[in-house]
Amino acid sequence: MTAVARLGRSLPTRDGVRRSLRGAVAGLVALAGVVAVWEGYKWMGGHTDDHWPGTSFGLPVRTNDLVMPHANEIWGSLWDPVQRGRSQTLAGFLFQSARFTFSEAALGFVIGTIIGLALAVLMLRFSTAERGLMPWINISQTVPLIALAPIIVTWGRGTALSDTQAVSIIATYLTFFPVAVNALQGLQSPDQADLELMRSYASPWRHTLWKLRVPAARPYLFPAFKLAATLSVVGAIVGEISAGVKGGLGRAVLNFATIYSTGPEKLYASVLAAALLGLFVFALVSIVERFVDRNQIHNSNGSSGAGA
Amino acid sequence: MKMSDSAIVATGIGKTFNGNTDNAVVALDGIDLTVEPGEFVSLIGPSGCGKSTMLRVFGDLISPTEGTVEVFGKSAAQARLDRDYGMAFQKAGLFDWRKVSANIELPLELAGWSKDRRSYRSAEMLSLVKLQEFADHYPWQLSGGMQQRVAIARALSFEPKLLLMDEPFGALDEMTREHMQVELLRIYEQLGTTVVFVTHSIPEAAFLSDRVVVLSPRPGRIHSIIDVDLGKRDENTRESAEFFAMTTEVREALRSVEAMS
Ligand SMILES: Nc1ncnc2c1ncn2[C@@H]1O[C@H](COP(=O)(O)OP(=O)(O)O)[C@@H](O)[C@H]1O
Ligand SMILES: [Mg+2]
């Protein structure tokens, strides 16, 4: 909750291209770092029989090829057939699964965002709604998703909902929260003086909302949308696993976990695919943000103004 | 009837904040004041004496706990709904996400003006405050003085009958401030509006006003009202003997206020 609330405070820097380049470079460096640590740890364990060097303390994770396959093996497995006798590669299979999960997550994200915004406006308009709803909104996120997902799936089966739609609802459940909390904070962010200005113009409530509160909330909204997008992927994967839905990354992770002993690299590859999907939805929202803000290049070059 | 001809008729205004609690503050007490149409009236007094509170009561941003305010023969609330007020504060309060012209058009949008009429008017207002070239700039690209001129253009764009200003030049340096005072007078004379102007600057009050209302604090009361008649004012006025005499008179009134408290 506090982490989410704090998100809104960071104003987006709008130095588009340079920022995405920097992001890409940072991503590559991070990936290289992970590979280096992985391989370094594995190399060390191989030389010390899985002990910390010079001690009798065992390493927390064993380093044999079954537990920790080489990074290049994980990479290589992507281009092997997903199953003996099938022409589809593991990469192709994971891509297809990611698309499936993406469509569930996207639906969950859209519905969750709409619900989150609607709740924020409701709480803004009626302070009784804020007092009444906020505790429930907070409590909602303390229920572990793992416990909740099967319930949603079971309820869904009692209605016309398909299991994939139930998965989207699970994604919705994670998504609406950061949107509601940050949107409310953003809508409440205008100064008293700005609100009084609108009052002096006899501005009706809805005009104050559109012309003052919503634009003022924008720096709070996009960080929430980004978080919500990645959470929608988490929700969809957990939901798929709980509901036993076939076709997505959740099922892929589950399947490869059961055949772990014959192909550990496939499990790692599917986890990697899940992470990439999370990054992808994050990037999508960032692109939309840049598009929305392209005419709003904020300060930092305010030198065009002269003296009074 | 005489009453409804006046721009503002305030009768027995009192304002107590946090009434019925231990930290009740009597900000205003027994304020009677009449402002005639076309008049320029300044409110001056030590900080915390209730100048802003008085302005906000006049503008129906807050309601008084006692007394009544009539604005052009109506209640203050009705005057606000009729968009009789233009307001400008120490902080220019421009919306960062709107260009200068769009900021000026904000009250016009709210009043339902057509797009063409709005852009025609905002161009007019920009030339009035001499910022034609800055229509497509964002507020943060402008200096403090320019922002304040945009705020004044915005406050006047819909030709409100009454302009309420709360230390609008308070954050500006002295030279900019004097320049803005001359500009404000020029616009005021051109448009013929009524102005109530809060300041804590003695020369500013003396230079701009037809009448200076001196307030005393705790509770805020009207100590005295000083008539000023400097005729047509320009930069030379500031060095005239009449101006010196006026500032002296206002200063002495403020000194006796300070001595009381
Ligand atoms: N919203 C408020 N709540 C409580 N006290 C207030 C409020 N606004 C103003 N006051 C008090 O009323 C008095 C007058 O304030 P104000 O009108 O702002 O003075 P000025 O503008 O002359 O400096 C001060 O003592 C101030 O603390
Ligand atoms: Mg004040």
XYZ file of C-alpha atoms in Angstrom, chain B residues 107-231:
125
model
C -13.061 30.647 -17.725
C -14.474 31.156 -21.215
C -14.718 27.393 -21.741
C -16.556 27.093 -18.460
C -18.913 29.851 -19.521
C -19.638 27.938 -22.733
C -18.085 30.301 -25.270
C -17.508 28.954 -28.782
C -13.994 28.063 -29.873
C -13.734 31.012 -32.269
C -14.912 33.526 -29.743
C -12.510 32.104 -27.170
C -9.428 32.328 -29.329
C -10.390 35.808 -30.489
C -10.754 36.930 -26.901
C -7.574 35.278 -25.638
C -5.625 36.999 -28.433
C -7.186 40.289 -27.366
C -6.316 39.723 -23.736
C -2.759 38.726 -24.589
C -2.206 41.952 -26.441
C -3.737 43.840 -23.531
C -1.070 42.382 -21.216
C 1.519 42.636 -24.007
C 2.292 38.940 -24.314
C 1.078 38.290 -27.862
C 4.158 36.249 -28.775
C 3.676 33.885 -25.852
C 0.267 32.439 -26.702
C 1.712 28.999 -27.444
C 4.160 28.879 -24.551
C 3.605 26.852 -21.449
C 3.397 28.742 -18.139
C 6.700 27.351 -16.879
C 8.460 28.915 -19.848
C 7.497 32.383 -18.566
C 9.041 34.560 -15.868
C 7.113 35.227 -12.666
C 5.991 38.649 -13.840
C 4.785 37.300 -17.175
C 2.891 34.499 -15.430
C 1.184 37.064 -13.251
C 0.170 39.044 -16.328
C -1.339 35.881 -17.810
C -3.221 35.337 -14.555
C -4.595 38.868 -14.761
C -5.549 38.346 -18.412
C -7.337 35.159 -17.365
C -9.138 36.952 -14.531
C -10.326 39.676 -16.913
C -11.000 37.582 -20.019
C -14.713 37.206 -19.388
C -15.107 40.864 -18.352
C -16.069 40.259 -14.761
C -17.628 43.234 -13.057
C -15.476 42.850 -9.957
C -11.800 42.007 -9.753
C -10.589 40.562 -6.434
C -6.796 40.470 -6.080
C -4.826 39.072 -3.139
C -1.230 40.331 -3.163
C -0.943 39.526 -6.870
C 2.473 41.186 -7.113
C 3.717 39.995 -3.734
C 6.232 37.542 -5.186
C 7.724 39.927 -7.756
C 10.886 41.997 -7.488
C 10.460 45.724 -6.906
C 11.030 46.916 -10.481
C 8.735 44.297 -12.007
C 6.195 45.101 -9.367
C 6.142 48.822 -10.173
C 5.886 48.018 -13.838
C 2.955 45.680 -13.187
C 1.184 48.346 -11.142
C 1.268 50.731 -14.101
C 0.023 47.943 -16.385
C -2.802 47.088 -14.014
C -3.933 50.714 -13.857
C -3.856 50.963 -17.633
C -6.030 47.842 -17.995
C -8.318 48.920 -15.164
C -8.901 52.289 -16.793
C -9.432 50.704 -20.169
C -12.006 48.161 -18.920
C -13.621 50.218 -16.164
C -13.917 47.316 -13.700
C -14.142 47.547 -9.938
C -11.100 46.309 -8.010
C -10.551 45.182 -4.439
C -6.830 44.736 -3.962
C -5.077 43.206 -0.950
C -1.502 44.328 -0.344
C 0.934 44.824 2.463
C 2.950 47.376 0.523
C 2.343 51.006 1.489
C 3.512 52.549 -1.823
C 1.538 49.994 -3.785
C -1.672 50.818 -1.925
C -1.083 54.559 -2.279
C -0.181 54.365 -5.960
C -3.094 52.195 -7.127
C -6.067 53.129 -5.008
C -8.960 55.511 -4.847
C -9.359 54.455 -1.235
C -7.082 52.580 1.149
C -8.793 50.555 3.877
C -6.472 50.106 6.870
C -7.237 47.056 8.995
C -6.243 46.369 12.587
C -5.685 42.809 13.792
C -7.153 40.449 16.375
C -9.954 40.719 15.623
C -9.737 42.183 12.116
C -11.508 45.528 12.125
C -11.485 48.573 9.885
C -9.185 51.084 11.555
C -9.518 53.884 9.036
C -10.220 54.566 5.386
C -7.928 56.954 3.512
C -9.047 58.720 0.348
C -6.371 59.004 -2.295
C -6.481 61.291 -5.299
C -3.332 61.231 -7.349
C -5.122 61.803 -10.648
